Every structure is written in structure tokens, then in C-alpha cells.
Coordinates of C-alpha atoms in Angstrom, one line a residue:
M167 CA -60.7 238.7 -35.9
T168 CA -60.3 235.0 -36.3
T169 CA -57.1 234.3 -37.9
R170 CA -56.9 231.3 -40.4
R171 CA -54.4 229.5 -38.1
K172 CA -56.9 229.9 -35.2
F173 CA -59.8 228.7 -37.3
L174 CA -57.9 225.6 -38.6
T175 CA -56.8 224.7 -35.1
T176 CA -60.3 225.0 -33.6
A177 CA -62.0 223.1 -36.6
A178 CA -59.4 220.2 -36.0
M179 CA -60.3 220.2 -32.3
G180 CA -63.9 220.1 -33.0
A181 CA -63.5 217.3 -35.6
A182 CA -61.4 215.2 -33.1
A183 CA -64.3 215.6 -30.5
A184 CA -67.1 214.7 -32.9
P185 CA -68.1 211.1 -33.5
L186 CA -66.5 209.4 -36.7
A187 CA -68.9 209.3 -39.6
T188 CA -69.0 206.2 -41.9
P189 CA -66.2 207.4 -44.4
A190 CA -67.0 207.9 -48.1
I191 CA -65.8 205.2 -50.3
A192 CA -62.6 206.5 -51.8
Q193 CA -61.4 205.6 -55.3
S194 CA -58.4 203.6 -53.7
T195 CA -60.9 201.4 -51.8
I196 CA -60.3 197.8 -52.5
K197 CA -63.6 196.3 -53.5
W198 CA -64.5 192.8 -53.4
R199 CA -67.7 190.7 -54.4
L200 CA -68.7 187.8 -52.3
Q201 CA -71.4 185.4 -53.3
T202 CA -73.0 183.0 -50.8
Y203 CA -74.7 179.6 -51.1
A204 CA -77.7 181.1 -49.2
G205 CA -80.7 183.0 -50.4
A206 CA -81.4 186.4 -48.9
A207 CA -83.6 185.3 -46.0
L208 CA -81.0 182.9 -44.7
A209 CA -77.9 185.2 -45.4
E210 CA -79.5 187.6 -43.1
H211 CA -78.1 185.4 -40.5
V212 CA -75.4 183.2 -41.8
L213 CA -73.4 186.0 -43.8
D214 CA -74.5 189.6 -43.5
P215 CA -73.8 190.4 -39.9
A216 CA -70.0 189.5 -40.5
I217 CA -69.7 191.4 -43.8
K218 CA -71.5 194.3 -42.1
M219 CA -69.0 194.3 -39.3
F220 CA -66.0 194.0 -41.9
N221 CA -66.9 196.8 -44.1
T222 CA -67.6 199.1 -40.7
I223 CA -64.2 198.4 -39.5
A224 CA -62.4 198.5 -42.8
G225 CA -64.0 201.7 -43.8
D226 CA -62.6 203.4 -46.9
R227 CA -59.8 200.9 -47.1
M228 CA -61.9 197.9 -48.3
Q229 CA -65.7 197.1 -48.9
I230 CA -67.3 193.9 -49.7
E231 CA -70.4 193.6 -51.8
T232 CA -72.4 190.5 -51.2
F233 CA -74.6 188.5 -53.4
Y234 CA -77.2 185.7 -52.7
A235 CA -77.8 182.3 -54.1
D236 CA -77.4 182.2 -57.8
Q237 CA -77.5 186.0 -58.1
L238 CA -74.1 186.3 -60.3
V239 CA -73.6 182.6 -61.1
P240 CA -75.3 179.4 -60.3
T241 CA -74.2 177.8 -57.1
G242 CA -72.6 174.9 -58.9
E243 CA -70.4 177.4 -60.7
L244 CA -69.1 179.4 -57.6
F245 CA -65.8 177.6 -57.6
Q246 CA -64.9 178.2 -61.2
A247 CA -66.2 182.1 -60.9
M248 CA -63.8 182.4 -58.0
Q249 CA -61.1 180.8 -59.5
R250 CA -61.2 182.8 -62.4
G251 CA -61.5 186.0 -60.4
T252 CA -65.2 186.8 -61.5
I253 CA -66.1 186.6 -57.9
D254 CA -63.5 187.6 -55.3
A255 CA -64.8 185.4 -52.4
V256 CA -67.4 182.7 -51.6
Q257 CA -69.3 181.2 -48.6
S258 CA -70.4 177.8 -49.4
D259 CA -69.5 174.2 -48.8
D260 CA -67.2 172.5 -51.1
D261 CA -69.8 169.9 -52.5
S262 CA -72.4 172.5 -53.6
M263 CA -70.0 174.5 -55.5
A264 CA -68.5 171.5 -57.1
S265 CA -64.7 172.2 -56.2
P266 CA -62.3 170.0 -57.9
T267 CA -60.5 168.9 -54.9
E268 CA -60.1 165.6 -53.0
V269 CA -61.9 167.0 -50.0
T270 CA -65.2 168.2 -52.0
V271 CA -67.1 165.2 -50.8
F272 CA -66.7 166.1 -47.2
G273 CA -68.3 169.4 -47.6
G274 CA -71.9 170.0 -46.7
Y275 CA -73.4 166.9 -45.1
F276 CA -71.0 164.1 -45.1
P277 CA -73.0 161.3 -43.5
F278 CA -72.6 161.1 -39.7
A279 CA -69.2 162.9 -40.0
S280 CA -70.4 165.0 -36.8
R281 CA -72.9 164.8 -34.0
Y282 CA -72.8 168.2 -32.8
S283 CA -71.8 171.5 -34.3
L284 CA -69.0 171.7 -32.0
D285 CA -67.4 168.7 -33.8
V286 CA -66.7 170.9 -36.9
P287 CA -64.4 173.4 -35.5
V288 CA -62.5 170.8 -33.4
L289 CA -62.0 168.7 -36.4
F290 CA -60.7 171.7 -38.2
N291 CA -58.6 173.3 -35.6
Q292 CA -57.4 170.4 -33.4
Y293 CA -57.4 167.2 -35.6
G294 CA -55.7 168.6 -38.7
L295 CA -58.6 169.2 -41.2
N296 CA -57.4 172.8 -41.7
E297 CA -54.0 171.9 -43.1
I298 CA -55.5 169.3 -45.4
W299 CA -58.1 172.0 -46.7
D300 CA -55.5 174.5 -47.2
A301 CA -53.1 172.3 -49.2
E302 CA -56.0 170.9 -51.3
Y303 CA -57.3 174.6 -52.3
S304 CA -53.8 175.9 -52.6
K305 CA -53.3 173.5 -55.4
V306 CA -56.2 175.1 -57.4
G307 CA -55.3 178.7 -56.8
V308 CA -57.9 179.3 -54.1
K309 CA -57.2 180.5 -50.4
H310 CA -59.4 178.2 -47.8
V311 CA -60.0 181.0 -45.4
S312 CA -62.0 179.7 -42.7
A313 CA -64.4 176.5 -41.8
G314 CA -67.1 176.4 -39.5
A315 CA -70.5 174.5 -38.6
W316 CA -74.1 175.2 -39.8
D317 CA -77.1 173.2 -38.6
P318 CA -77.8 169.7 -38.7
C319 CA -79.5 167.7 -41.7
H320 CA -82.9 166.6 -41.3
F321 CA -85.9 165.8 -43.8
A322 CA -88.7 168.1 -44.0
T323 CA -91.6 166.7 -46.0
K324 CA -95.1 167.0 -47.1
D325 CA -96.1 163.4 -46.1
P326 CA -95.0 161.8 -42.6
I327 CA -91.9 159.7 -42.4
N328 CA -92.1 157.0 -39.7
S329 CA -90.0 154.3 -41.3
L330 CA -87.2 153.8 -43.9
A331 CA -89.8 152.5 -46.1
D332 CA -91.5 155.9 -46.1
L333 CA -88.5 157.4 -47.8
R334 CA -88.8 155.3 -51.0
G335 CA -89.5 157.0 -54.0
K336 CA -89.5 160.5 -52.3
R337 CA -88.0 163.2 -54.6
V338 CA -85.9 165.3 -52.3
F339 CA -83.6 168.4 -52.5
T340 CA -80.5 167.8 -51.0
F341 CA -76.7 168.0 -51.1
P342 CA -74.8 166.1 -53.8
T343 CA -73.0 163.6 -51.6
A344 CA -75.9 163.4 -49.2
G345 CA -78.1 162.4 -52.2
R346 CA -75.6 159.7 -53.3
F347 CA -75.7 158.3 -49.8
L348 CA -79.5 158.5 -49.3
A349 CA -80.1 156.8 -52.7
Q350 CA -79.5 153.4 -51.4
F351 CA -82.7 154.1 -49.3
G352 CA -84.8 154.9 -52.2
V353 CA -84.6 158.6 -51.9
V354 CA -84.5 160.4 -55.3
P355 CA -82.0 163.4 -55.1
V356 CA -83.2 166.5 -57.0
T357 CA -81.1 169.3 -57.9
L358 CA -82.9 172.7 -58.4
P359 CA -81.8 176.4 -57.7
W360 CA -82.1 177.1 -54.0
E361 CA -84.7 179.9 -54.6
D362 CA -87.1 177.7 -56.5
I363 CA -87.4 175.1 -53.9
E364 CA -90.3 176.4 -51.9
V365 CA -92.4 176.5 -55.2
A366 CA -91.1 173.1 -56.1
V367 CA -92.7 171.7 -53.0
Q368 CA -95.8 173.5 -53.5
T369 CA -96.2 172.3 -57.0
G370 CA -95.2 168.5 -56.2
E371 CA -92.0 168.6 -58.0
L372 CA -90.5 167.9 -54.8
D373 CA -91.8 165.7 -51.9
G374 CA -89.4 167.2 -49.5
I375 CA -86.0 168.7 -48.4
A376 CA -83.0 167.1 -46.8
W377 CA -81.1 170.5 -46.9
S378 CA -81.2 171.9 -43.2
G379 CA -82.4 171.9 -39.6
I380 CA -85.7 173.3 -38.4
T381 CA -84.3 176.6 -37.9
E382 CA -83.7 177.1 -41.6
D383 CA -87.0 175.5 -42.4
Y384 CA -88.8 178.3 -40.5
T385 CA -86.3 181.1 -41.5
V386 CA -86.5 180.6 -45.4
G387 CA -90.3 179.6 -45.7
W388 CA -90.0 176.0 -46.2
A389 CA -91.8 175.1 -42.9
D390 CA -94.9 176.9 -44.7
V391 CA -95.0 174.3 -47.5
T392 CA -93.9 171.1 -45.7
N393 CA -95.9 169.5 -43.0
Y394 CA -93.5 167.1 -41.1
F395 CA -90.1 167.3 -39.6
L396 CA -88.2 163.9 -39.1
T397 CA -86.1 164.3 -35.9
N398 CA -83.6 161.6 -37.1
N399 CA -80.7 163.4 -38.9
I400 CA -77.9 162.1 -41.3
S401 CA -75.3 164.7 -40.0
G402 CA -75.1 166.8 -36.7
A403 CA -73.7 169.8 -38.7
W404 CA -73.2 171.0 -42.1
I405 CA -69.5 171.7 -43.0
G406 CA -69.2 175.1 -44.8
H407 CA -66.2 177.7 -45.5
F408 CA -65.2 181.0 -46.6
F409 CA -63.0 181.0 -49.7
A410 CA -61.1 183.7 -51.6
N411 CA -59.4 184.0 -54.9
M412 CA -55.7 183.5 -54.1
D413 CA -54.5 186.6 -55.9
R414 CA -57.0 188.7 -54.6
W415 CA -56.2 187.4 -51.0
N416 CA -52.5 188.0 -51.7
E417 CA -53.0 191.5 -52.6
L418 CA -54.4 192.4 -49.3
P419 CA -52.4 193.8 -46.6
E420 CA -51.9 191.5 -43.6
D421 CA -54.1 193.4 -41.3
L422 CA -57.0 193.2 -43.8
Q423 CA -56.4 189.5 -44.2
A424 CA -56.5 189.1 -40.3
L425 CA -59.8 191.3 -40.2
F426 CA -61.4 189.1 -42.7
K427 CA -60.5 185.8 -40.9
L428 CA -61.7 187.4 -37.7
C429 CA -65.1 188.3 -39.2
C430 CA -65.4 184.9 -40.6
E431 CA -64.9 183.3 -37.1
Q432 CA -67.4 185.8 -35.8
S433 CA -69.8 184.6 -38.4
H434 CA -69.2 181.0 -37.2
Y435 CA -69.9 181.9 -33.6
Y436 CA -73.0 183.5 -34.4
R437 CA -74.4 180.4 -36.3
Q438 CA -73.3 178.3 -33.3
H439 CA -75.8 179.8 -31.0
W440 CA -78.2 181.0 -33.6
Y441 CA -78.8 177.3 -34.9
W442 CA -78.3 175.6 -31.6
G443 CA -81.0 177.5 -29.9
G444 CA -83.3 177.6 -32.8
E445 CA -83.2 173.9 -33.3
A446 CA -84.4 173.1 -29.8
D447 CA -86.9 176.1 -29.6
L448 CA -88.6 175.4 -32.7
R449 CA -89.0 171.7 -32.1
V450 CA -90.7 172.5 -29.0
N451 CA -92.5 175.9 -29.7
G452 CA -92.7 175.9 -33.5
P453 CA -96.5 175.8 -34.7
K454 CA -95.9 174.8 -38.4
M455 CA -94.5 171.2 -38.6
Q456 CA -95.4 168.0 -36.7
L457 CA -92.3 165.9 -35.6
T458 CA -91.9 162.3 -36.6
S459 CA -89.2 159.7 -35.8
I460 CA -87.9 156.6 -37.2
P461 CA -87.0 154.3 -34.3
D462 CA -83.6 153.9 -33.2
A463 CA -83.2 150.3 -33.9
E464 CA -84.4 150.9 -37.6
W465 CA -82.4 154.2 -38.0
A466 CA -79.2 152.1 -36.9
Q467 CA -79.3 150.5 -40.5
V468 CA -78.7 154.1 -41.8
E469 CA -75.8 154.7 -39.5
A470 CA -74.2 151.3 -40.2
A471 CA -74.5 152.1 -44.0
A472 CA -72.7 155.4 -43.2
R473 CA -69.6 153.6 -42.2
V474 CA -69.6 151.4 -45.3
F475 CA -69.9 154.7 -47.1
W476 CA -67.0 156.2 -45.3
D477 CA -64.7 153.1 -46.3
E478 CA -65.9 153.3 -49.9
V479 CA -65.0 157.1 -50.1
A480 CA -61.7 156.3 -48.4
A481 CA -60.7 153.9 -51.0
E482 CA -60.9 156.6 -53.6
S483 CA -57.6 158.5 -52.9
E484 CA -54.9 158.7 -50.2
T485 CA -56.3 162.2 -49.1
K486 CA -59.9 161.0 -48.8
A487 CA -58.5 158.1 -46.7
K488 CA -56.6 160.6 -44.5
V489 CA -59.8 162.5 -43.8
V490 CA -62.0 159.4 -43.1
E491 CA -59.4 158.3 -40.7
I492 CA -59.5 161.5 -38.8
F493 CA -63.1 161.2 -38.6
K494 CA -62.9 157.7 -37.3
T495 CA -60.3 158.7 -34.7
Y496 CA -62.1 161.8 -33.6
N497 CA -65.5 159.9 -33.2
A498 CA -63.6 157.1 -31.3
V499 CA -62.4 159.5 -28.9
M500 CA -65.7 161.4 -28.4
E501 CA -67.5 158.0 -27.8
K502 CA -64.8 156.9 -25.1
A503 CA -65.2 160.3 -23.5
G504 CA -68.9 159.6 -23.0
R505 CA -71.2 162.5 -21.6
P506 CA -71.6 165.2 -22.6
Y507 CA -69.7 164.4 -25.7
R508 CA -71.4 161.3 -26.8
Y509 CA -74.5 159.8 -25.4
G510 CA -75.2 156.0 -25.6

């Protein structure tokens, strides 16, 4: 007869040999809600893999529930909702979520702050931007967890853009700071909920989009409603971040903090190769959009205007001046280094 002791021993050995199943969510499980700036189709790439990885590893210790653009609160209210604790964490740029910091203007697409996506992690990890962002967000009760690069910023339009004159009067969905910069060239910036953009282009409410590169245009459906893609860009990479409510962050044990940071870094790495490969492949092989270009000599006017814009922003505060100086120092190094860091 099998004794109770022998049964328990055998059962324990069998359990040890069997593969671990996904643990049930216990009552003690830490639960977070995270909202991203991205809609569902885009979040499938820029967010979901990282959070799935976190939830799988954290198991019944912690689970993060994700929400897409404007699901819980409008994107422009993300910062306030996170600061209050309505949302525990956010994936966004500073600009879109209207954070009340001195560095908000540099989030998203600060004109010509980067040439390539690798510029962003270098600026944050080797040139001091991490420390500046950490200090600024600590002042307002938010944890700046991690910064990374997204795609470059190009125009996707219904009508062809072959000169700066073609931009005049175009109603364009773009980021706040990018819109402020582009207005001097006659662009009319328009703010709408992210999920409404495709329909707005179809109905004529928008003439175009300056929000992403071509990978995103195809991924989210914008390539289906725009006809042309301008190869000139106003920035080499979007600067975006993961943030968390400071109290929620401080409540986490150190290993879960480390795990969340690690998954954020994995998210950044995924985007590096996903966007980089997609931007080239879709320009060459994508069937939906015709490429147009503004001549380099004419586009140089935009690049020159960006330097003036940098100085205008730098004059607004000591912190902004410090960030602009870092941009200038970094770009000077890259230009002197030459190929492959900078061309021409």
C-alpha cells in the first residue's frame, strides 16, 4: 500500500520534473496599468513583446496590464494620470504627454537632434542626458526609467512634396514641438487622437502626417491613405521613454525594478532593428507610396533654421541650454569622426 509519505515524495519528484506552467495570479500579485502613446497595431511591435516578457518572468509576483493610445486617458493627459497614480506607468515621449518639465520640448522629434537611431542611446548613456531627465522627473514625482530611439520623422502626404513651397498650407498631424518648428515653412499643425488620423486623411481634414517613418506608415495603415513619402526628414529618430509613478516604483523590490528596466532595454533594442530594417526595405520594396525628395540645397534651409530654433529654445532656461549644448557637442564629434558616423 502506498503510504502518504511515499505519495507526497513521488508527487514532489514528478512536479519537479514537469515543465513549469504559467502561475495563476495570486491575490498578493503586484498589478500595474501601463498606457502607451501607440495604437494597437503599432504597440504590437513597440511595446507588447517587452511587457509579455516581463509578465512571463515576473509570474505571480507582478503583472502589467497594457492599454493603447487614448484608452484610459487622452495621450495629452498621460503625465497627469501617471503623476496622480491613476496609471502606474507610461510609454511615451515627453512632448506628446505634455509633461511639465524643462526637457519636454526635446521629447519626440526635436528638429535634427539626431541623424541616426543609435544617436539617442549614446546621448542618454554617454553624454549625460539620462542624469538630466532623471533630475527633471524626480522634481515632479515621476520615475524616468529608460530612454530609447524610435523611427525617423518623415512626411507622408496625399499630394507630392518636391519643394519647400509644397509644404505651405498643408494640414499635418505631428508632434507639438515639430509643429512649432515646421510652422515657419507654412505647415499647419493639427492635433487629433491617434486612432482618428487615418480617417482624417481620408476625409480631407488632414493633408498629411509628420509623425513617423515609413515602417509605421505601413504598420498602422497610413500608407493606405497617403500617396507620397518625403525622403527628407526633420529628425533621425524619435526620442521616447518609459516612465513610472514614483511611489509605485519605490514600492517595487529591487529585482523587479531591475527586471522592468531590462525589459525596457529589450524593447529599445527590438525597435532599433525593426525600424532600421523596415525603413530601408519599404522604401525599396513597399508598393504603396511613391518617394519624393526636396533637393539638398533647398533642404539646407530647414537644417539652418533648426540651428536657430535650438538657440531660441536654449535661451528659455538653464536646463534647456545645457541639453542644447550637449546636442551641439555630440554632433560636432560625429561630424569630425566622419564615416560611418556622419556623411558629407
